[in-house]
Structures are given as structure tokens and as C-alpha cells.
Amino acid sequence: MKTAIILAVSASTLAIAGNAFAQDMQPSDEAEPQSAQPSQGLQEIIVTAQKRSESLNDVPLSITAASGDQLADQGITDVADLVKVVPGFTYTESAYATPVYTLRGVGFYDTSLAAKPTVSVYQDQVPIPFSIMTRGATLDLERVEVLKGPQGTLFGSNATGGAINYIAAKPTDYLEGGLSATVQNFGEVTVGGHVSGPLSDTIKARIAAQTVQGGAWQRSYTRDDELGDQRFTSARMLVDFEPSDALRFELNLNGFIDKSDGQAAQLIGVVPLGNPARLGDLATYPVAPENNRDADWTDTQAPKRDNWFYQAALRGDLDLSSAVTLTSITSWSEYSHDTAIDPDGVALRDYFYNTTGDISAFSQELRLQGEMGNLTWIIGGNYAREKTYQQDDAGPYDQSTSAYNFVDAGLGGPFFVYSQYARQKFVNKAIFANVDYDIGDLVTLHGGIRYTDTDIDFAGCTADRGDALGQGIENLLNFIRSGAGLDPITIADDACVTIDSSTLTAVEVTDKLDEDNVSWRAGIDLKPSPDALVYASVSRGFKSGSFPLLSASDANQFSPVTQESVTAYEIGTKLTVLDRTAQINAAVFYYDYADKQFKGRVVANPDIFGPLEALVNVPKSEVKGAELQLDLAPTDGLRFSIGATYLDTKIKGSFVNYDPYGNQVDFAGSSFPYTPKYQVLMDGQYEWAASDSISPYIGANLSFQSDSKAVLGDARATPSDDLTSRGGLTIDDYVLIDLRAGLKLAEKYKIGAFVRNLTNEYYWNNATRITDTTVRYAGRPRTYGVTVSASF
């Protein structure tokens, strides 16, 4: 079905738009083209952050909004690229292909497919419940809205950091369409198109599709090989049906197919997990050169994806009266995952595996909203159900020291292959209400509340897949059982080998997590003039508990973390000044964090394997921060913006756990991983009219992040570890500069050139330990290209 949907949308696009040309999103519903004149002053931005249309400057929240044109100009083609336009947002390329998003220091680094995020992603208010499903959300957009701080009252659990809502470009009342093409220096080619218009007096539709092909930007530094080709195709069909003035329907069918290469890691050091005498070729393996391109991977196990996603969503709006509307939003999503992962940074059989899995998700929201005098209100309910399955098939990796741990302990082996799997079912039920009450023209009071009940069922284990691991675990358990006077056991081929310490047997772990919570928000804002808003708010949001998927030697590693909560205090202002040529938005905030979820380590009882990877709750932590956004339009055609964020994150009180190298550490006072203290974003563009039909433009973007940690504390293998000289598990500060320039011709044609990472800055967004190796994931090198588009 997924192939049929995507191919149908793609075929329809080509059939209808075969003679059409791409266009920038028109500012009005008029079919006639506009003259090529730069716009004047700051334009009003309408957002739906509170599930109703409002001016951005009237919403008492910290929001970053950008139009589809802005995103296209700045090369924003994925959720990860929002780091260029959203102060306080960071993206992490995880070692296991699952993207991790963090906003204002609130993130969750767990790389399983079923990891619930802290920054939720929506498309036209339709949830995309898992981060791995979000890669195609940026196709053919009207705008994106990034809401900061807990959004639990209107957007539910798992939005403690905030919510990202992509607004798709909508069907038009007139026929229009287009094509665009981009070519980059690494050979990446992007071709996209859309067509939109009425099908009848009551039905209009929009179809868009895009494919990205080629672009291998990584190269092996030990042999002649390249990696990084994109093979990503996405499509969407929107149909609006308005049978009467009081009833409206919106159907959204969208999906993607991703057969792209994954990213290879860069080796920065070797710290053996097992006996150093077993390192072999790894002991003398050269570290990666310090540039963006050079990395290494096993040629027979190159990182590659074979994933697909589709979603069908139906929204219905019924006006019960002139002041009350009933809204229903129903969605169904399917995702399939088949990805080869080689995260160890070497062309050896040290560690790699293949992940397969699938996700099905259903969501239903029903709400009433309306106005009653000075009161604006929303009440509603939501039901969501997701089922996930993931299996990681690891090995053979006979060049890993851990493969010989049982041999060196005299228990048999070595083991080269195993698998780990998890089945999960999530059921989420919620009811919510939100009110805004105007006290005259000056003061507005805000309040919201949501009750959420979440049930998670889990089953999973690590399983033998080649007899040696099962035999080794069997020998180990029988050795311990004999000392305890217990009868020996037998572990069958392909059976679970995760140890239940209480029974000294190997088991499939089954568990259940049932939780509920009440999210809430209260606030007040003052509007002394139409161009000034001052607001203060306090809110509490929750992220649901979570089960990990990992190579679990002990059943305790599968123990879930319980739900975390964030209580956020914020004071902010939004000011439009200088005759609407300048906008100043500022906020200060404090987050009181309880039971923050981290990837840490636990020790089993009895202690057989030492510290083992697991999810853990940190009792108390906090975020202090401030942000500033300044937008300027001092003259016709000139736009400039600057955004800055300051974050001070900290673990409060004593929290003793283990770093990635097995050292026991008290992390009191440690800052959060992947959270730079300072971020600065600047973007400017100047467009002028060279004639009645020609408008040249030039623009630039600068993004800066200060250094941060990829783990809690300052992990190193030993106090004198030479990894320290190469940055260890830190993420260095960096500055990226992008340039763009081009011509707009009669608002129908556009040709532009761009350079991204102009200075070829060497930077990375993750560093981690993978069994025997410590690696980092580099950002993209300098990239330049040309884009052409046209429209009718």
C-alpha cells in the first residue's frame, strides 16, 4: 500500500505538472503573477500554535516561525536543519540512525525506534509519534512553527521541550504549479514539483513530490571508497472538500521511501572493552584525519537504509454555530525499517549490525472550540495507539575484544553473532481543556489542563543466533548455579540469553508500565498597545516512561525509566517598533526538572558483567536560560534577523552513576549532554528591483554553537587518556557560514547559487563509545550548488 500511495502521488504530479514549472509560494490567492518588487516592512505572521489562527505577536509563547520560502532559501530540507533558524534547538546524529532533537536543553538520547521524544513533531497538527518517522515532514511547506517550553496541555505528553508543527502548503482556488531542480558539487540532484487547483466547486487538491539522488560526500581514508549517496523520495496529496459553508474536510496522504546511505563514524581512539591482547589489527588502526569527509566503514557492511513511511490523515470541521466549531483529526501511520549500521569507525569486524522493525500508529482527536464574549475556549479528548517491533542482528564481529570475553573467562566461545529484539504497545488516552479570558483590552488570562493515561507493554531480550553465545551464557549460569546447589540448565539454539538474576535462568523479559499525569499551564499577558505584548506563564509537562532496546546481558537492563516532568517558568515580551520595521522578542525562563531520563549504567545483582548500559532517572536537575530574537526590515527589500540563546543546565544534588568507560562518577553539577551554553543565529537577505521584472538578491546565514558534552561529566578512559588531546566525548564549538545569491524573474522564474559551510569548518554533533572504539559524527563539508525553478 505504501508503494501505491507514493507512486500514485508521484505519477499524478508528473502527469499534471509535466509542462508546469516550480514557484515560490504566492502571498495571496490571486492567480495573476505579482510584479518583481521587494516587499516592504515586517509582514504579519499567522500561526496556529494554540490550535486557532492568531498573529504570532499575539501568542504568549516563545515561538520561532519561518515561511516555506525562507526555509527553501536557507536550504532547510530536514528537521535537523532547523538548527539554522531556531535558537535553542540542537540535532544529534545518533550512532544507530535514530535522530535526536533537543530544545532549550530538553532532549532524550535513546536510539531505539520506539524512543518517545521530548520534542514532538506534527504535520498540520497530526502527530508523527516517533522521531525516526519525521524525515519527510519538510516537503512543500507553507511554514513551520517551533513552540518552546512544555506544550502538554494542547499537544500532550512527550512535548516537554516543545513542539514542531509543519504546515503544508494548501490547495489553491486557482490552477498553479511548478518544478524545481538543485545540483550540488558532490553530485546530489534534487528534483521536485507540485500542482494545485480546484477540481470542482467544492473540491480542490494539491499534489507535491520530490526526489533526492546522489551526493556521496564521505570518503574512506584507508581505501578508495565513498559513502553518502541519497536515494530519498517523498510525496504528498492534499484534498480539501467543502460541501457546505459549515462543513469542511481535509485529506492528507503522504509518505517517503528512503534507500540512502547512512553516515559513517570517525575513529578518534581505541579503548578495548575486553582483553587488550585481543585487539589485533585494531591496536594499530589509524585515527581519522580531522576533516569533515574522512571516515571509515566495513565495505561489506556499508551503512544503508531501506525504509518507508506512509500516513493518511483526515480532518473534519463542523461549525455548530457562528461561535462554536467541532473538529475531528484522525490519522493512521505505518513505518518499515531495514537499516545496516556500522558505527565503530573502522573497516574491521569490530561492531556492526542490521536493524529491522516496523511501527503502526493510530491517533484520534476530537475537540470543541469557540468563543463566548471575552472567553475563548477549547475542550477535547485524544486517543492514540502504537505498536512497535525492532530487531537488531549483530555480527559476525570476531575482531571485537568483547567476542572473546567468555574465552578469556574459561567459559567457552568466542561468540560472534547475536540478536536483540523488543515488542512494545503504547496506549495513550487524554482529555484536555484550554481557556483564554480577556479582561478589557489590556489583560488576558490563560489556563490549560490535560489528564493523560499511558500504558506500555514490553517484551524483549538478547538472543543467541550462532550457538556460541548461548553456550557461553549456559556455562556461566551453570557455574553459578552449581555453587548455589542448583541443577544445571540448557539454553536452546536461538533462545533468549538475557539473565534473570533472581532465578539464574535466561529469559524473555516481559513488563508493563502504567502511568498517568496532569499537565497544566497558567499565564497572564498585558497588551498596552497593538504592537506590544508582555507575558508571564508557568506550566508543567510530562514525558512518558520508556523501555530501552539494547544488548542486555541482565534483565535489569530492560527496566523502564518512569515519566519525567518539567515545571517551566517564563517571562517574555514581543515588541513591534520603529514603524513596524523592527520586531524584538525576548524571554527568560527556568525549568525545574524531575526524574530526567538519561542513558546511564546499572550493576546487576549478582554482579556478573560489571556496569551495564541502561536507562536511568536523574532525580533533580534544572535549566536556566534566556533568549533574544531581533528581526529588522529597515529599508525596502532588506531583511535581517539575529537570535541568541543562553542555557545553564545542571544536575542538582548527588547523582552517582557510570560513564561510558565504566568509571563510577558523582555527576552532581554536570551539564546536560548536547546542550551548548550559547547559540547565536544570524540571517540576512537583500533583494532589490533591477527592473520591473528582475529582482536580484543576496543573502547570508551564520550559526554558532559553543562547546558541549556528548555525555554527562567529562568521560575518559583513564586520567591520562590520549583521547583528551582529540576532544574525547566533547562537541567543540563551531561557526558555520552560508551564502546565497540569485535572480527572481517576473515572479515566475528563479535561479540561485549557494555555498553552505563556506569556510569548510570541521565540526561534529556527536561523540560516543562503540565497544572498543571512540568515534564522532562529523557535519557536512563545504557544499555549493545551483537551484533553478519556475512557475505558472
mmCIF file with all atom_site columns, N, CA and C in Angstrom, residues 73-75 84 182-186 683 697 699-702 736-742 752-761 780-787:
data_model
loop_
_atom_site.group_PDB
_atom_site.id
_atom_site.type_symbol
_atom_site.label_atom_id
_atom_site.label_alt_id
_atom_site.label_comp_id
_atom_site.label_asym_id
_atom_site.label_entity_id
_atom_site.label_seq_id
_atom_site.pdbx_PDB_ins_code
_atom_site.Cartn_x
_atom_site.Cartn_y
_atom_site.Cartn_z
_atom_site.occupancy
_atom_site.B_iso_or_equiv
_atom_site.pdbx_formal_charge
_atom_site.auth_seq_id
_atom_site.auth_comp_id
_atom_site.auth_asym_id
_atom_site.auth_atom_id
_atom_site.pdbx_PDB_model_num
ATOM 1   N N  . ASP A 1 73  ? 15.094 29.039 0.832  1.00 0.00 ? 73  ASP A N  1
ATOM 2   C CA . ASP A 1 73  ? 16.254 29.904 0.594  1.00 0.00 ? 73  ASP A CA 1
ATOM 3   C C  . ASP A 1 73  ? 17.439 29.491 1.450  1.00 0.00 ? 73  ASP A C  1
ATOM 4   N N  . GLN A 1 74  ? 17.182 29.049 2.683  1.00 0.00 ? 74  GLN A N  1
ATOM 5   C CA . GLN A 1 74  ? 18.259 28.723 3.614  1.00 0.00 ? 74  GLN A CA 1
ATOM 6   C C  . GLN A 1 74  ? 18.666 27.259 3.576  1.00 0.00 ? 74  GLN A C  1
ATOM 7   N N  . GLY A 1 75  ? 18.083 26.499 2.649  1.00 0.00 ? 75  GLY A N  1
ATOM 8   C CA . GLY A 1 75  ? 18.475 25.103 2.488  1.00 0.00 ? 75  GLY A CA 1
ATOM 9   C C  . GLY A 1 75  ? 17.981 24.212 3.608  1.00 0.00 ? 75  GLY A C  1
ATOM 10  N N  . LYS A 1 84  ? 19.599 25.993 11.956 1.00 0.00 ? 84  LYS A N  1
ATOM 11  C CA . LYS A 1 84  ? 19.980 27.238 11.305 1.00 0.00 ? 84  LYS A CA 1
ATOM 12  C C  . LYS A 1 84  ? 19.019 28.381 11.584 1.00 0.00 ? 84  LYS A C  1
ATOM 13  N N  . THR A 1 182 ? 17.852 21.196 -8.133 1.00 0.00 ? 182 THR A N  1
ATOM 14  C CA . THR A 1 182 ? 19.066 21.649 -7.472 1.00 0.00 ? 182 THR A CA 1
ATOM 15  C C  . THR A 1 182 ? 20.178 20.646 -7.742 1.00 0.00 ? 182 THR A C  1
ATOM 16  N N  . VAL A 1 183 ? 21.364 21.152 -8.062 1.00 0.00 ? 183 VAL A N  1
ATOM 17  C CA . VAL A 1 183 ? 22.540 20.316 -8.283 1.00 0.00 ? 183 VAL A CA 1
ATOM 18  C C  . VAL A 1 183 ? 23.640 20.798 -7.351 1.00 0.00 ? 183 VAL A C  1
ATOM 19  N N  . GLN A 1 184 ? 24.279 19.855 -6.620 1.00 0.00 ? 184 GLN A N  1
ATOM 20  C CA . GLN A 1 184 ? 25.343 20.195 -5.690 1.00 0.00 ? 184 GLN A CA 1
ATOM 21  C C  . GLN A 1 184 ? 26.673 19.615 -6.157 1.00 0.00 ? 184 GLN A C  1
ATOM 22  N N  . ASN A 1 185 ? 27.757 20.107 -5.555 1.00 0.00 ? 185 ASN A N  1
ATOM 23  C CA . ASN A 1 185 ? 29.092 19.734 -6.016 1.00 0.00 ? 185 ASN A CA 1
ATOM 24  C C  . ASN A 1 185 ? 29.436 18.267 -5.783 1.00 0.00 ? 185 ASN A C  1
ATOM 25  N N  . PHE A 1 186 ? 28.813 17.596 -4.824 1.00 0.00 ? 186 PHE A N  1
ATOM 26  C CA . PHE A 1 186 ? 29.095 16.177 -4.605 1.00 0.00 ? 186 PHE A CA 1
ATOM 27  C C  . PHE A 1 186 ? 28.235 15.274 -5.490 1.00 0.00 ? 186 PHE A C  1
ATOM 28  N N  . ASP A 1 683 ? 20.772 35.815 10.109 1.00 0.00 ? 683 ASP A N  1
ATOM 29  C CA . ASP A 1 683 ? 20.428 35.632 8.705  1.00 0.00 ? 683 ASP A CA 1
ATOM 30  C C  . ASP A 1 683 ? 20.028 36.980 8.130  1.00 0.00 ? 683 ASP A C  1
ATOM 31  N N  . TYR A 1 697 ? 18.991 39.146 -5.630 1.00 0.00 ? 697 TYR A N  1
ATOM 32  C CA . TYR A 1 697 ? 19.042 39.056 -4.172 1.00 0.00 ? 697 TYR A CA 1
ATOM 33  C C  . TYR A 1 697 ? 20.366 38.444 -3.747 1.00 0.00 ? 697 TYR A C  1
ATOM 34  N N  . GLY A 1 699 ? 22.175 36.909 0.108  1.00 0.00 ? 699 GLY A N  1
ATOM 35  C CA . GLY A 1 699 ? 21.854 36.592 1.490  1.00 0.00 ? 699 GLY A CA 1
ATOM 36  C C  . GLY A 1 699 ? 22.964 35.797 2.151  1.00 0.00 ? 699 GLY A C  1
ATOM 37  N N  . ALA A 1 700 ? 22.920 35.751 3.483  1.00 0.00 ? 700 ALA A N  1
ATOM 38  C CA . ALA A 1 700 ? 23.922 35.011 4.246  1.00 0.00 ? 700 ALA A CA 1
ATOM 39  C C  . ALA A 1 700 ? 23.297 34.514 5.540  1.00 0.00 ? 700 ALA A C  1
ATOM 40  N N  . ASN A 1 701 ? 23.830 33.416 6.042  1.00 0.00 ? 701 ASN A N  1
ATOM 41  C CA . ASN A 1 701 ? 23.377 32.844 7.303  1.00 0.00 ? 701 ASN A CA 1
ATOM 42  C C  . ASN A 1 701 ? 24.599 32.460 8.121  1.00 0.00 ? 701 ASN A C  1
ATOM 43  N N  . LEU A 1 702 ? 24.568 32.772 9.407  1.00 0.00 ? 702 LEU A N  1
ATOM 44  C CA . LEU A 1 702 ? 25.637 32.388 10.318 1.00 0.00 ? 702 LEU A CA 1
ATOM 45  C C  . LEU A 1 702 ? 25.028 31.686 11.514 1.00 0.00 ? 702 LEU A C  1
ATOM 46  N N  . LEU A 1 736 ? 29.321 28.239 11.483 1.00 0.00 ? 736 LEU A N  1
ATOM 47  C CA . LEU A 1 736 ? 29.031 27.889 10.092 1.00 0.00 ? 736 LEU A CA 1
ATOM 48  C C  . LEU A 1 736 ? 28.494 29.114 9.370  1.00 0.00 ? 736 LEU A C  1
ATOM 49  N N  . ILE A 1 737 ? 28.978 29.332 8.148  1.00 0.00 ? 737 ILE A N  1
ATOM 50  C CA . ILE A 1 737 ? 28.543 30.465 7.332  1.00 0.00 ? 737 ILE A CA 1
ATOM 51  C C  . ILE A 1 737 ? 28.023 29.937 6.004  1.00 0.00 ? 737 ILE A C  1
ATOM 52  N N  . ASP A 1 738 ? 26.819 30.344 5.643  1.00 0.00 ? 738 ASP A N  1
ATOM 53  C CA . ASP A 1 738 ? 26.213 30.000 4.354  1.00 0.00 ? 738 ASP A CA 1
ATOM 54  C C  . ASP A 1 738 ? 26.001 31.288 3.561  1.00 0.00 ? 738 ASP A C  1
ATOM 55  N N  . LEU A 1 739 ? 26.182 31.228 2.249  1.00 0.00 ? 739 LEU A N  1
ATOM 56  C CA . LEU A 1 739 ? 25.914 32.350 1.360  1.00 0.00 ? 739 LEU A CA 1
ATOM 57  C C  . LEU A 1 739 ? 24.936 31.918 0.272  1.00 0.00 ? 739 LEU A C  1
ATOM 58  N N  . ARG A 1 740 ? 24.183 32.881 -0.224 1.00 0.00 ? 740 ARG A N  1
ATOM 59  C CA . ARG A 1 740 ? 23.245 32.607 -1.316 1.00 0.00 ? 740 ARG A CA 1
ATOM 60  C C  . ARG A 1 740 ? 23.070 33.881 -2.151 1.00 0.00 ? 740 ARG A C  1
ATOM 61  N N  . ALA A 1 741 ? 22.779 33.715 -3.424 1.00 0.00 ? 741 ALA A N  1
ATOM 62  C CA . ALA A 1 741 ? 22.544 34.841 -4.327 1.00 0.00 ? 741 ALA A CA 1
ATOM 63  C C  . ALA A 1 741 ? 21.792 34.335 -5.537 1.00 0.00 ? 741 ALA A C  1
ATOM 64  N N  . GLY A 1 742 ? 21.052 35.235 -6.186 1.00 0.00 ? 742 GLY A N  1
ATOM 65  C CA . GLY A 1 742 ? 20.330 34.800 -7.368 1.00 0.00 ? 742 GLY A CA 1
ATOM 66  C C  . GLY A 1 742 ? 19.474 35.892 -7.958 1.00 0.00 ? 742 GLY A C  1
ATOM 67  N N  . GLY A 1 752 ? 19.310 30.512 -8.543 1.00 0.00 ? 752 GLY A N  1
ATOM 68  C CA . GLY A 1 752 ? 20.104 30.894 -7.388 1.00 0.00 ? 752 GLY A CA 1
ATOM 69  C C  . GLY A 1 752 ? 21.312 29.991 -7.215 1.00 0.00 ? 752 GLY A C  1
ATOM 70  N N  . ALA A 1 753 ? 22.323 30.536 -6.584 1.00 0.00 ? 753 ALA A N  1
ATOM 71  C CA . ALA A 1 753 ? 23.524 29.772 -6.239 1.00 0.00 ? 753 ALA A CA 1
ATOM 72  C C  . ALA A 1 753 ? 23.726 29.849 -4.733 1.00 0.00 ? 753 ALA A C  1
ATOM 73  N N  . PHE A 1 754 ? 24.357 28.849 -4.160 1.00 0.00 ? 754 PHE A N  1
ATOM 74  C CA . PHE A 1 754 ? 24.546 28.825 -2.721 1.00 0.00 ? 754 PHE A CA 1
ATOM 75  C C  . PHE A 1 754 ? 25.869 28.166 -2.375 1.00 0.00 ? 754 PHE A C  1
ATOM 76  N N  . VAL A 1 755 ? 26.383 28.530 -1.224 1.00 0.00 ? 755 VAL A N  1
ATOM 77  C CA . VAL A 1 755 ? 27.528 27.865 -0.612 1.00 0.00 ? 755 VAL A CA 1
ATOM 78  C C  . VAL A 1 755 ? 27.175 27.649 0.850  1.00 0.00 ? 755 VAL A C  1
ATOM 79  N N  . ARG A 1 756 ? 27.265 26.409 1.314  1.00 0.00 ? 756 ARG A N  1
ATOM 80  C CA . ARG A 1 756 ? 26.998 26.092 2.713  1.00 0.00 ? 756 ARG A CA 1
ATOM 81  C C  . ARG A 1 756 ? 28.285 25.626 3.372  1.00 0.00 ? 756 ARG A C  1
ATOM 82  N N  . ASN A 1 757 ? 28.485 26.055 4.599  1.00 0.00 ? 757 ASN A N  1
ATOM 83  C CA . ASN A 1 757 ? 29.749 25.846 5.314  1.00 0.00 ? 757 ASN A CA 1
ATOM 84  C C  . ASN A 1 757 ? 30.890 26.429 4.485  1.00 0.00 ? 757 ASN A C  1
ATOM 85  N N  . LEU A 1 758 ? 30.801 27.726 4.259  1.00 0.00 ? 758 LEU A N  1
ATOM 86  C CA . LEU A 1 758 ? 31.724 28.434 3.383  1.00 0.00 ? 758 LEU A CA 1
ATOM 87  C C  . LEU A 1 758 ? 33.182 28.188 3.746  1.00 0.00 ? 758 LEU A C  1
ATOM 88  N N  . THR A 1 759 ? 33.518 28.182 5.025  1.00 0.00 ? 759 THR A N  1
ATOM 89  C CA . THR A 1 759 ? 34.909 28.049 5.451  1.00 0.00 ? 759 THR A CA 1
ATOM 90  C C  . THR A 1 759 ? 35.348 26.602 5.603  1.00 0.00 ? 759 THR A C  1
ATOM 91  N N  . ASN A 1 760 ? 34.471 25.664 5.250  1.00 0.00 ? 760 ASN A N  1
ATOM 92  C CA . ASN A 1 760 ? 34.756 24.235 5.401  1.00 0.00 ? 760 ASN A CA 1
ATOM 93  C C  . ASN A 1 760 ? 35.136 23.894 6.845  1.00 0.00 ? 760 ASN A C  1
ATOM 94  N N  . GLU A 1 761 ? 34.379 24.475 7.765  1.00 0.00 ? 761 GLU A N  1
ATOM 95  C CA . GLU A 1 761 ? 34.605 24.265 9.192  1.00 0.00 ? 761 GLU A CA 1
ATOM 96  C C  . GLU A 1 761 ? 34.476 22.784 9.546  1.00 0.00 ? 761 GLU A C  1
ATOM 97  N N  . ARG A 1 780 ? 28.518 18.238 7.633  1.00 0.00 ? 780 ARG A N  1
ATOM 98  C CA . ARG A 1 780 ? 28.786 18.264 6.197  1.00 0.00 ? 780 ARG A CA 1
ATOM 99  C C  . ARG A 1 780 ? 29.917 19.232 5.863  1.00 0.00 ? 780 ARG A C  1
ATOM 100 N N  . PRO A 1 781 ? 30.768 18.881 4.877  1.00 0.00 ? 781 PRO A N  1
ATOM 101 C CA . PRO A 1 781 ? 31.824 19.800 4.422  1.00 0.00 ? 781 PRO A CA 1
ATOM 102 C C  . PRO A 1 781 ? 31.231 20.925 3.582  1.00 0.00 ? 781 PRO A C  1
ATOM 103 N N  . ARG A 1 782 ? 32.101 21.787 3.102  1.00 0.00 ? 782 ARG A N  1
ATOM 104 C CA . ARG A 1 782 ? 31.639 22.870 2.225  1.00 0.00 ? 782 ARG A CA 1
ATOM 105 C C  . ARG A 1 782 ? 30.887 22.280 1.038  1.00 0.00 ? 782 ARG A C  1
ATOM 106 N N  . THR A 1 783 ? 29.719 22.805 0.795  1.00 0.00 ? 783 THR A N  1
ATOM 107 C CA . THR A 1 783 ? 28.848 22.314 -0.275 1.00 0.00 ? 783 THR A CA 1
ATOM 108 C C  . THR A 1 783 ? 28.336 23.513 -1.058 1.00 0.00 ? 783 THR A C  1
ATOM 109 N N  . TYR A 1 784 ? 28.381 23.437 -2.368 1.00 0.00 ? 784 TYR A N  1
ATOM 110 C CA . TYR A 1 784 ? 27.870 24.534 -3.187 1.00 0.00 ? 784 TYR A CA 1
ATOM 111 C C  . TYR A 1 784 ? 27.071 23.960 -4.344 1.00 0.00 ? 784 TYR A C  1
ATOM 112 N N  . GLY A 1 785 ? 26.193 24.794 -4.873 1.00 0.00 ? 785 GLY A N  1
ATOM 113 C CA . GLY A 1 785 ? 25.349 24.312 -5.954 1.00 0.00 ? 785 GLY A CA 1
ATOM 114 C C  . GLY A 1 785 ? 24.478 25.405 -6.540 1.00 0.00 ? 785 GLY A C  1
ATOM 115 N N  . VAL A 1 786 ? 23.603 24.989 -7.434 1.00 0.00 ? 786 VAL A N  1
ATOM 116 C CA . VAL A 1 786 ? 22.707 25.891 -8.156 1.00 0.00 ? 786 VAL A CA 1
ATOM 117 C C  . VAL A 1 786 ? 21.297 25.335 -8.094 1.00 0.00 ? 786 VAL A C  1
ATOM 118 N N  . THR A 1 787 ? 20.330 26.249 -7.912 1.00 0.00 ? 787 THR A N  1
ATOM 119 C CA . THR A 1 787 ? 18.915 25.884 -7.921 1.00 0.00 ? 787 THR A CA 1
ATOM 120 C C  . THR A 1 787 ? 18.205 26.705 -8.988 1.00 0.00 ? 787 THR A C  1
#
